[in-house]
mmCIF file with all atom_site columns, C-alpha atoms in Angstrom:
data_model
loop_
_atom_site.group_PDB
_atom_site.id
_atom_site.type_symbol
_atom_site.label_atom_id
_atom_site.label_alt_id
_atom_site.label_comp_id
_atom_site.label_asym_id
_atom_site.label_entity_id
_atom_site.label_seq_id
_atom_site.pdbx_PDB_ins_code
_atom_site.Cartn_x
_atom_site.Cartn_y
_atom_site.Cartn_z
_atom_site.occupancy
_atom_site.B_iso_or_equiv
_atom_site.pdbx_formal_charge
_atom_site.auth_seq_id
_atom_site.auth_comp_id
_atom_site.auth_asym_id
_atom_site.auth_atom_id
_atom_site.pdbx_PDB_model_num
ATOM 1   C CA . ASP A 1 1   ? 0.016  0.192   -0.052  1.00 54.00 ? 794 ASP A CA 1
ATOM 2   C CA . ILE A 1 2   ? 1.317  3.346   -0.921  1.00 59.00 ? 795 ILE A CA 1
ATOM 3   C CA . ARG A 1 3   ? 0.291  5.062   2.287   1.00 64.00 ? 796 ARG A CA 1
ATOM 4   C CA . GLN A 1 4   ? 2.329  3.007   4.402   1.00 64.00 ? 797 GLN A CA 1
ATOM 5   C CA . MET A 1 5   ? 5.558  3.683   2.369   1.00 59.00 ? 798 MET A CA 1
ATOM 6   C CA . LYS A 1 6   ? 7.665  6.114   4.577   1.00 59.00 ? 799 LYS A CA 1
ATOM 7   C CA . PRO A 1 7   ? 9.795  8.704   2.357   1.00 62.00 ? 800 PRO A CA 1
ATOM 8   C CA . LYS A 1 8   ? 12.983 7.979   4.356   1.00 66.00 ? 801 LYS A CA 1
ATOM 9   C CA . ASN A 1 9   ? 12.756 4.320   3.094   1.00 75.00 ? 802 ASN A CA 1
ATOM 10  C CA . VAL A 1 10  ? 12.189 5.180   -0.465  1.00 81.00 ? 803 VAL A CA 1
ATOM 11  C CA . ALA A 1 11  ? 14.530 6.357   -3.031  1.00 84.00 ? 804 ALA A CA 1
ATOM 12  C CA . SER A 1 12  ? 14.209 7.811   -6.673  1.00 87.00 ? 805 SER A CA 1
ATOM 13  C CA . VAL A 1 13  ? 16.585 5.868   -8.883  1.00 92.00 ? 806 VAL A CA 1
ATOM 14  C CA . MET A 1 14  ? 17.805 5.910   -12.381 1.00 94.00 ? 807 MET A CA 1
ATOM 15  C CA . VAL A 1 15  ? 18.372 2.506   -13.817 1.00 95.00 ? 808 VAL A CA 1
ATOM 16  C CA . THR A 1 16  ? 20.496 1.770   -17.068 1.00 94.00 ? 809 THR A CA 1
ATOM 17  C CA . ALA A 1 17  ? 21.885 -1.223  -18.686 1.00 94.00 ? 810 ALA A CA 1
ATOM 18  C CA . LYS A 1 18  ? 24.135 -1.766  -21.537 1.00 93.00 ? 811 LYS A CA 1
ATOM 19  C CA . MET A 1 19  ? 22.461 -4.173  -23.881 1.00 91.00 ? 812 MET A CA 1
ATOM 20  C CA . PRO A 1 20  ? 24.327 -6.245  -26.176 1.00 86.00 ? 813 PRO A CA 1
ATOM 21  C CA . VAL A 1 21  ? 23.434 -6.511  -29.736 1.00 82.00 ? 814 VAL A CA 1
ATOM 22  C CA . SER A 1 22  ? 23.270 -10.199 -29.489 1.00 82.00 ? 815 SER A CA 1
ATOM 23  C CA . ALA A 1 23  ? 20.718 -10.262 -26.647 1.00 89.00 ? 816 ALA A CA 1
ATOM 24  C CA . LYS A 1 24  ? 17.649 -12.369 -27.501 1.00 91.00 ? 817 LYS A CA 1
ATOM 25  C CA . PRO A 1 25  ? 14.280 -12.452 -25.371 1.00 94.00 ? 818 PRO A CA 1
ATOM 26  C CA . GLY A 1 26  ? 14.593 -14.132 -22.168 1.00 95.00 ? 819 GLY A CA 1
ATOM 27  C CA . SER A 1 27  ? 18.267 -13.613 -21.512 1.00 95.00 ? 820 SER A CA 1
ATOM 28  C CA . PRO A 1 28  ? 19.478 -11.765 -18.477 1.00 96.00 ? 821 PRO A CA 1
ATOM 29  C CA . MET A 1 29  ? 21.174 -8.608  -18.328 1.00 95.00 ? 822 MET A CA 1
ATOM 30  C CA . ASP A 1 30  ? 23.116 -6.768  -15.539 1.00 95.00 ? 823 ASP A CA 1
ATOM 31  C CA . ILE A 1 31  ? 22.037 -3.282  -14.602 1.00 96.00 ? 824 ILE A CA 1
ATOM 32  C CA . THR A 1 32  ? 23.108 -0.006  -12.790 1.00 94.00 ? 825 THR A CA 1
ATOM 33  C CA . ILE A 1 33  ? 21.208 1.737   -10.266 1.00 94.00 ? 826 ILE A CA 1
ATOM 34  C CA . SER A 1 34  ? 21.806 5.486   -9.365  1.00 92.00 ? 827 SER A CA 1
ATOM 35  C CA . SER A 1 35  ? 19.945 7.231   -6.777  1.00 90.00 ? 828 SER A CA 1
ATOM 36  C CA . VAL A 1 36  ? 18.721 10.424  -8.378  1.00 88.00 ? 829 VAL A CA 1
ATOM 37  C CA . GLY A 1 37  ? 17.041 11.772  -5.396  1.00 79.00 ? 830 GLY A CA 1
ATOM 38  C CA . ASP A 1 38  ? 18.098 12.987  -1.844  1.00 80.00 ? 831 ASP A CA 1
ATOM 39  C CA . ALA A 1 39  ? 18.779 9.277   -0.586  1.00 80.00 ? 832 ALA A CA 1
ATOM 40  C CA . THR A 1 40  ? 21.961 8.822   1.253   1.00 80.00 ? 833 THR A CA 1
ATOM 41  C CA . SER A 1 41  ? 22.335 5.162   0.756   1.00 82.00 ? 834 SER A CA 1
ATOM 42  C CA . LEU A 1 42  ? 20.839 2.294   -1.349  1.00 84.00 ? 835 LEU A CA 1
ATOM 43  C CA . GLN A 1 43  ? 21.986 -0.010  0.880   1.00 84.00 ? 836 GLN A CA 1
ATOM 44  C CA . GLY A 1 44  ? 19.622 -3.181  1.573   1.00 86.00 ? 837 GLY A CA 1
ATOM 45  C CA . GLY A 1 45  ? 17.491 -1.609  -1.230  1.00 89.00 ? 838 GLY A CA 1
ATOM 46  C CA . VAL A 1 46  ? 15.362 -3.817  -3.721  1.00 92.00 ? 839 VAL A CA 1
ATOM 47  C CA . LEU A 1 47  ? 14.218 -2.395  -7.344  1.00 93.00 ? 840 LEU A CA 1
ATOM 48  C CA . LEU A 1 48  ? 10.594 -2.674  -7.738  1.00 93.00 ? 841 LEU A CA 1
ATOM 49  C CA . GLN A 1 49  ? 9.709  -4.044  -11.308 1.00 95.00 ? 842 GLN A CA 1
ATOM 50  C CA . THR A 1 50  ? 10.992 -1.314  -13.707 1.00 96.00 ? 843 THR A CA 1
ATOM 51  C CA . PRO A 1 51  ? 10.804 -1.396  -17.609 1.00 96.00 ? 844 PRO A CA 1
ATOM 52  C CA . LEU A 1 52  ? 13.823 -0.506  -19.360 1.00 96.00 ? 845 LEU A CA 1
ATOM 53  C CA . THR A 1 53  ? 13.090 1.449   -22.411 1.00 94.00 ? 846 THR A CA 1
ATOM 54  C CA . GLY A 1 54  ? 15.191 2.441   -25.571 1.00 91.00 ? 847 GLY A CA 1
ATOM 55  C CA . VAL A 1 55  ? 15.680 6.041   -26.945 1.00 89.00 ? 848 VAL A CA 1
ATOM 56  C CA . ASP A 1 56  ? 12.795 4.809   -29.275 1.00 91.00 ? 849 ASP A CA 1
ATOM 57  C CA . GLY A 1 57  ? 10.379 4.582   -26.249 1.00 92.00 ? 850 GLY A CA 1
ATOM 58  C CA . LYS A 1 58  ? 9.868  0.879   -26.801 1.00 94.00 ? 851 LYS A CA 1
ATOM 59  C CA . ILE A 1 59  ? 10.445 -1.468  -23.648 1.00 95.00 ? 852 ILE A CA 1
ATOM 60  C CA . TYR A 1 60  ? 13.368 -3.624  -24.368 1.00 95.00 ? 853 TYR A CA 1
ATOM 61  C CA . ALA A 1 61  ? 13.865 -5.126  -20.697 1.00 96.00 ? 854 ALA A CA 1
ATOM 62  C CA . MET A 1 62  ? 12.087 -5.603  -17.318 1.00 97.00 ? 855 MET A CA 1
ATOM 63  C CA . ALA A 1 63  ? 14.381 -5.106  -14.308 1.00 97.00 ? 856 ALA A CA 1
ATOM 64  C CA . GLN A 1 64  ? 13.883 -6.050  -10.432 1.00 96.00 ? 857 GLN A CA 1
ATOM 65  C CA . GLY A 1 65  ? 15.757 -7.241  -7.736  1.00 95.00 ? 858 GLY A CA 1
ATOM 66  C CA . PRO A 1 66  ? 17.950 -6.598  -4.655  1.00 95.00 ? 859 PRO A CA 1
ATOM 67  C CA . ILE A 1 67  ? 20.615 -4.069  -5.218  1.00 93.00 ? 860 ILE A CA 1
ATOM 68  C CA . THR A 1 68  ? 24.371 -5.002  -4.462  1.00 90.00 ? 861 THR A CA 1
ATOM 69  C CA . LEU A 1 69  ? 26.609 -2.246  -3.592  1.00 87.00 ? 862 LEU A CA 1
ATOM 70  C CA . GLY A 1 70  ? 30.382 -1.752  -3.826  1.00 77.00 ? 863 GLY A CA 1
ATOM 71  C CA . GLY A 1 71  ? 30.404 0.101   -0.387  1.00 66.00 ? 864 GLY A CA 1
ATOM 72  C CA . PHE A 1 72  ? 28.937 0.394   3.146   1.00 62.00 ? 865 PHE A CA 1
ATOM 73  C CA . SER A 1 73  ? 27.852 2.896   5.349   1.00 63.00 ? 866 SER A CA 1
ATOM 74  C CA . VAL A 1 74  ? 27.462 2.697   8.830   1.00 63.00 ? 867 VAL A CA 1
ATOM 75  C CA . GLU A 1 75  ? 26.425 5.172   11.660  1.00 67.00 ? 868 GLU A CA 1
ATOM 76  C CA . GLY A 1 76  ? 25.943 5.214   15.244  1.00 66.00 ? 869 GLY A CA 1
ATOM 77  C CA . ALA A 1 77  ? 25.222 7.878   18.150  1.00 68.00 ? 870 ALA A CA 1
ATOM 78  C CA . ALA A 1 78  ? 28.581 9.657   18.046  1.00 64.00 ? 871 ALA A CA 1
ATOM 79  C CA . ALA A 1 79  ? 30.001 8.873   14.726  1.00 63.00 ? 872 ALA A CA 1
ATOM 80  C CA . SER A 1 80  ? 29.450 7.280   11.011  1.00 65.00 ? 873 SER A CA 1
ATOM 81  C CA . SER A 1 81  ? 31.652 5.839   8.497   1.00 66.00 ? 874 SER A CA 1
ATOM 82  C CA . THR A 1 82  ? 31.163 5.674   4.560   1.00 64.00 ? 875 THR A CA 1
ATOM 83  C CA . LYS A 1 83  ? 33.542 3.482   2.316   1.00 68.00 ? 876 LYS A CA 1
ATOM 84  C CA . ASN A 1 84  ? 33.126 4.057   -1.428  1.00 66.00 ? 877 ASN A CA 1
ATOM 85  C CA . VAL A 1 85  ? 29.820 4.921   -3.104  1.00 75.00 ? 878 VAL A CA 1
ATOM 86  C CA . VAL A 1 86  ? 26.731 3.948   -1.408  1.00 81.00 ? 879 VAL A CA 1
ATOM 87  C CA . THR A 1 87  ? 24.403 5.638   -3.948  1.00 86.00 ? 880 THR A CA 1
ATOM 88  C CA . VAL A 1 88  ? 25.016 3.497   -6.701  1.00 89.00 ? 881 VAL A CA 1
ATOM 89  C CA . GLY A 1 89  ? 24.624 -0.301  -7.136  1.00 90.00 ? 882 GLY A CA 1
ATOM 90  C CA . ARG A 1 90  ? 24.247 -3.122  -9.539  1.00 93.00 ? 883 ARG A CA 1
ATOM 91  C CA . ILE A 1 91  ? 21.864 -6.210  -9.861  1.00 95.00 ? 884 ILE A CA 1
ATOM 92  C CA . PRO A 1 92  ? 23.674 -8.722  -11.933 1.00 94.00 ? 885 PRO A CA 1
ATOM 93  C CA . GLY A 1 93  ? 21.614 -10.593 -14.186 1.00 95.00 ? 886 GLY A CA 1
ATOM 94  C CA . GLY A 1 94  ? 18.825 -8.068  -12.788 1.00 95.00 ? 887 GLY A CA 1
ATOM 95  C CA . ALA A 1 95  ? 16.726 -7.402  -15.868 1.00 96.00 ? 888 ALA A CA 1
ATOM 96  C CA . ILE A 1 96  ? 15.341 -9.849  -18.438 1.00 97.00 ? 889 ILE A CA 1
ATOM 97  C CA . VAL A 1 97  ? 15.302 -8.858  -22.059 1.00 96.00 ? 890 VAL A CA 1
ATOM 98  C CA . GLU A 1 98  ? 11.933 -8.623  -23.679 1.00 95.00 ? 891 GLU A CA 1
ATOM 99  C CA . ARG A 1 99  ? 12.472 -7.388  -27.238 1.00 92.00 ? 892 ARG A CA 1
ATOM 100 C CA . SER A 1 100 ? 15.976 -7.711  -29.241 1.00 89.00 ? 893 SER A CA 1
ATOM 101 C CA . VAL A 1 101 ? 17.708 -5.009  -31.096 1.00 83.00 ? 894 VAL A CA 1
ATOM 102 C CA . PRO A 1 102 ? 16.925 -5.755  -34.827 1.00 78.00 ? 895 PRO A CA 1
ATOM 103 C CA . PHE A 1 103 ? 20.137 -6.625  -36.441 1.00 76.00 ? 896 PHE A CA 1
ATOM 104 C CA . ASN A 1 104 ? 21.321 -9.135  -38.898 1.00 78.00 ? 897 ASN A CA 1
ATOM 105 C CA . PHE A 1 105 ? 24.769 -9.835  -38.012 1.00 77.00 ? 898 PHE A CA 1
ATOM 106 C CA . ASN A 1 106 ? 25.936 -12.122 -40.717 1.00 81.00 ? 899 ASN A CA 1
ATOM 107 C CA . SER A 1 107 ? 24.692 -9.341  -43.801 1.00 84.00 ? 900 SER A CA 1
ATOM 108 C CA . GLN A 1 108 ? 27.563 -6.957  -43.257 1.00 87.00 ? 901 GLN A CA 1
ATOM 109 C CA . ASP A 1 109 ? 30.121 -6.587  -46.068 1.00 90.00 ? 902 ASP A CA 1
ATOM 110 C CA . LYS A 1 110 ? 32.389 -4.365  -43.461 1.00 93.00 ? 903 LYS A CA 1
ATOM 111 C CA . VAL A 1 111 ? 33.177 -4.888  -39.764 1.00 91.00 ? 904 VAL A CA 1
ATOM 112 C CA . VAL A 1 112 ? 34.375 -1.699  -37.974 1.00 93.00 ? 905 VAL A CA 1
ATOM 113 C CA . LEU A 1 113 ? 37.262 -2.573  -35.101 1.00 92.00 ? 906 LEU A CA 1
ATOM 114 C CA . ASN A 1 114 ? 37.237 0.353   -32.558 1.00 93.00 ? 907 ASN A CA 1
ATOM 115 C CA . LEU A 1 115 ? 40.336 0.190   -30.095 1.00 90.00 ? 908 LEU A CA 1
ATOM 116 C CA . PHE A 1 116 ? 39.745 1.149   -26.761 1.00 87.00 ? 909 PHE A CA 1
ATOM 117 C CA . VAL A 1 117 ? 43.186 3.023   -26.429 1.00 83.00 ? 910 VAL A CA 1
ATOM 118 C CA . PRO A 1 118 ? 43.490 5.378   -29.431 1.00 86.00 ? 911 PRO A CA 1
ATOM 119 C CA . ASP A 1 119 ? 47.140 4.911   -30.674 1.00 88.00 ? 912 ASP A CA 1
ATOM 120 C CA . PHE A 1 120 ? 48.272 5.227   -34.461 1.00 90.00 ? 913 PHE A CA 1
ATOM 121 C CA . SER A 1 121 ? 50.870 3.031   -34.141 1.00 90.00 ? 914 SER A CA 1
ATOM 122 C CA . THR A 1 122 ? 48.786 0.089   -32.428 1.00 91.00 ? 915 THR A CA 1
ATOM 123 C CA . THR A 1 123 ? 45.967 0.928   -34.880 1.00 92.00 ? 916 THR A CA 1
ATOM 124 C CA . MET A 1 124 ? 48.228 0.573   -37.958 1.00 93.00 ? 917 MET A CA 1
ATOM 125 C CA . GLN A 1 125 ? 49.916 -2.688  -36.405 1.00 93.00 ? 918 GLN A CA 1
ATOM 126 C CA . VAL A 1 126 ? 46.378 -4.156  -36.240 1.00 93.00 ? 919 VAL A CA 1
ATOM 127 C CA . ALA A 1 127 ? 45.566 -3.276  -39.599 1.00 95.00 ? 920 ALA A CA 1
ATOM 128 C CA . GLU A 1 128 ? 48.924 -4.838  -41.009 1.00 94.00 ? 921 GLU A CA 1
ATOM 129 C CA . ARG A 1 129 ? 48.536 -7.965  -38.961 1.00 94.00 ? 922 ARG A CA 1
ATOM 130 C CA . LEU A 1 130 ? 45.090 -8.376  -40.439 1.00 94.00 ? 923 LEU A CA 1
ATOM 131 C CA . ASN A 1 131 ? 46.229 -7.904  -43.923 1.00 94.00 ? 924 ASN A CA 1
ATOM 132 C CA . ALA A 1 132 ? 49.050 -10.685 -43.109 1.00 93.00 ? 925 ALA A CA 1
ATOM 133 C CA . ALA A 1 133 ? 46.899 -13.018 -41.666 1.00 90.00 ? 926 ALA A CA 1
ATOM 134 C CA . MET A 1 134 ? 44.151 -12.792 -44.286 1.00 89.00 ? 927 MET A CA 1
ATOM 135 C CA . GLY A 1 135 ? 46.573 -12.516 -47.177 1.00 89.00 ? 928 GLY A CA 1
ATOM 136 C CA . GLY A 1 136 ? 45.298 -9.522  -48.937 1.00 91.00 ? 929 GLY A CA 1
ATOM 137 C CA . GLN A 1 137 ? 44.356 -5.811  -48.306 1.00 94.00 ? 930 GLN A CA 1
ATOM 138 C CA . PHE A 1 138 ? 41.512 -6.270  -46.534 1.00 95.00 ? 931 PHE A CA 1
ATOM 139 C CA . ALA A 1 139 ? 42.069 -4.056  -43.344 1.00 95.00 ? 932 ALA A CA 1
ATOM 140 C CA . LYS A 1 140 ? 42.520 -0.262  -43.376 1.00 95.00 ? 933 LYS A CA 1
ATOM 141 C CA . ALA A 1 141 ? 43.191 2.251   -40.788 1.00 95.00 ? 934 ALA A CA 1
ATOM 142 C CA . LEU A 1 142 ? 40.661 4.991   -40.871 1.00 95.00 ? 935 LEU A CA 1
ATOM 143 C CA . ASP A 1 143 ? 41.739 6.916   -37.788 1.00 94.00 ? 936 ASP A CA 1
ATOM 144 C CA . VAL A 1 144 ? 43.714 6.852   -34.606 1.00 92.00 ? 937 VAL A CA 1
ATOM 145 C CA . SER A 1 145 ? 41.670 4.136   -33.119 1.00 92.00 ? 938 SER A CA 1
ATOM 146 C CA . THR A 1 146 ? 39.412 2.654   -36.055 1.00 95.00 ? 939 THR A CA 1
ATOM 147 C CA . VAL A 1 147 ? 40.166 -0.119  -38.543 1.00 95.00 ? 940 VAL A CA 1
ATOM 148 C CA . GLU A 1 148 ? 37.609 -1.070  -41.207 1.00 95.00 ? 941 GLU A CA 1
ATOM 149 C CA . LEU A 1 149 ? 37.852 -4.606  -42.446 1.00 94.00 ? 942 LEU A CA 1
ATOM 150 C CA . SER A 1 150 ? 36.314 -5.593  -45.409 1.00 94.00 ? 943 SER A CA 1
ATOM 151 C CA . VAL A 1 151 ? 34.722 -9.035  -45.262 1.00 92.00 ? 944 VAL A CA 1
ATOM 152 C CA . PRO A 1 152 ? 36.206 -11.578 -47.917 1.00 92.00 ? 945 PRO A CA 1
ATOM 153 C CA . ALA A 1 153 ? 33.786 -13.418 -50.182 1.00 89.00 ? 946 ALA A CA 1
ATOM 154 C CA . GLU A 1 154 ? 34.310 -16.702 -48.319 1.00 90.00 ? 947 GLU A CA 1
ATOM 155 C CA . TYR A 1 155 ? 33.089 -15.361 -45.000 1.00 90.00 ? 948 TYR A CA 1
ATOM 156 C CA . ARG A 1 156 ? 30.058 -13.585 -46.476 1.00 88.00 ? 949 ARG A CA 1
ATOM 157 C CA . ASN A 1 157 ? 26.812 -14.723 -44.535 1.00 89.00 ? 950 ASN A CA 1
ATOM 158 C CA . ASN A 1 158 ? 29.306 -16.521 -42.133 1.00 89.00 ? 951 ASN A CA 1
ATOM 159 C CA . LEU A 1 159 ? 30.968 -13.767 -39.934 1.00 89.00 ? 952 LEU A CA 1
ATOM 160 C CA . VAL A 1 160 ? 31.594 -15.982 -36.660 1.00 90.00 ? 953 VAL A CA 1
ATOM 161 C CA . PRO A 1 161 ? 34.588 -17.950 -38.278 1.00 91.00 ? 954 PRO A CA 1
ATOM 162 C CA . LEU A 1 162 ? 36.258 -14.646 -39.414 1.00 91.00 ? 955 LEU A CA 1
ATOM 163 C CA . LEU A 1 163 ? 35.682 -12.763 -36.314 1.00 90.00 ? 956 LEU A CA 1
ATOM 164 C CA . ALA A 1 164 ? 36.956 -15.881 -34.397 1.00 91.00 ? 957 ALA A CA 1
ATOM 165 C CA . SER A 1 165 ? 40.383 -15.682 -36.087 1.00 89.00 ? 958 SER A CA 1
ATOM 166 C CA . VAL A 1 166 ? 40.520 -12.033 -35.874 1.00 89.00 ? 959 VAL A CA 1
ATOM 167 C CA . GLU A 1 167 ? 40.292 -12.094 -32.265 1.00 88.00 ? 960 GLU A CA 1
ATOM 168 C CA . ASN A 1 168 ? 42.978 -14.540 -31.856 1.00 89.00 ? 961 ASN A CA 1
ATOM 169 C CA . ILE A 1 169 ? 45.511 -12.308 -33.716 1.00 90.00 ? 962 ILE A CA 1
ATOM 170 C CA . GLU A 1 170 ? 48.466 -10.987 -31.226 1.00 88.00 ? 963 GLU A CA 1
ATOM 171 C CA . ILE A 1 171 ? 49.058 -7.274  -30.947 1.00 86.00 ? 964 ILE A CA 1
ATOM 172 C CA . THR A 1 172 ? 51.728 -5.653  -28.856 1.00 82.00 ? 965 THR A CA 1
ATOM 173 C CA . PRO A 1 173 ? 50.118 -2.134  -27.744 1.00 78.00 ? 966 PRO A CA 1
ATOM 174 C CA . ASP A 1 174 ? 52.438 0.641   -28.285 1.00 70.00 ? 967 ASP A CA 1
ATOM 175 C CA . SER A 1 175 ? 51.431 1.964   -24.971 1.00 64.00 ? 968 SER A CA 1
ATOM 176 C CA . PRO A 1 176 ? 52.641 0.473   -21.989 1.00 65.00 ? 969 PRO A CA 1
ATOM 177 C CA . ALA A 1 177 ? 50.392 -1.603  -19.308 1.00 67.00 ? 970 ALA A CA 1
ATOM 178 C CA . LYS A 1 178 ? 49.767 0.431   -16.090 1.00 75.00 ? 971 LYS A CA 1
ATOM 179 C CA . VAL A 1 179 ? 47.999 -0.444  -12.765 1.00 77.00 ? 972 VAL A CA 1
ATOM 180 C CA . GLU A 1 180 ? 46.809 2.293   -10.760 1.00 79.00 ? 973 GLU A CA 1
ATOM 181 C CA . LYS A 1 181 ? 44.896 2.208   -7.268  1.00 77.00 ? 974 LYS A CA 1
ATOM 182 C CA . LYS A 1 182 ? 42.981 5.195   -5.852  1.00 77.00 ? 975 LYS A CA 1
ATOM 183 C CA . LYS A 1 183 ? 43.243 5.067   -2.195  1.00 74.00 ? 976 LYS A CA 1
ATOM 184 C CA . LYS A 1 184 ? 40.126 7.212   -1.755  1.00 74.00 ? 977 LYS A CA 1
ATOM 185 C CA . THR A 1 185 ? 37.763 5.122   -3.702  1.00 75.00 ? 978 THR A CA 1
ATOM 186 C CA . GLY A 1 186 ? 39.452 1.680   -3.660  1.00 74.00 ? 979 GLY A CA 1
ATOM 187 C CA . THR A 1 187 ? 39.336 1.617   -7.324  1.00 78.00 ? 980 THR A CA 1
ATOM 188 C CA . ILE A 1 188 ? 41.806 -0.435  -9.430  1.00 78.00 ? 981 ILE A CA 1
ATOM 189 C CA . VAL A 1 189 ? 42.469 0.531   -12.829 1.00 76.00 ? 982 VAL A CA 1
ATOM 190 C CA . LEU A 1 190 ? 44.369 -1.734  -15.284 1.00 74.00 ? 983 LEU A CA 1
ATOM 191 C CA . GLY A 1 191 ? 45.610 -0.444  -18.568 1.00 67.00 ? 984 GLY A CA 1
ATOM 192 C CA . ARG A 1 192 ? 45.795 -3.949  -20.199 1.00 56.00 ? 985 ARG A CA 1
#
């Protein structure tokens, strides 16, 4: 009953998810919940059933479940302690896909590869290694982080074997790997 809800126990939240293009109806999807009101913590919270809509206004998934936080907040009569962020949480597998994104994977005649870390040397190395492995000029670097791969005739309408071989080509990134730990938030960032 809505009249029994107490404002201090209710939070206004924004629910977001990254839906992979390969998601099919019935498959689970991870979601992120962020407080958009004045709630001080989502600790112990449960998301009520929430429709997730796309930019086209159509419902693509339904989300609900208990929220998992990466931090904690405790307080007593004389002191309080908070570790990490308690106003943002996740629900692993907390959404069920209702509608897939209309996309025919195998009908493409070109595939675009985007490098996570932009670097001219690494991008050129990717294009050169692809061309060497495929025995022709199929790949070309478009900019600092983009490689366009023309699909050879033998892989048309069957991209999975092509991309399986592409993902196993070894590349040595030009930029060195780094590991950073931010003491304040407890976050570890890996550069590779």
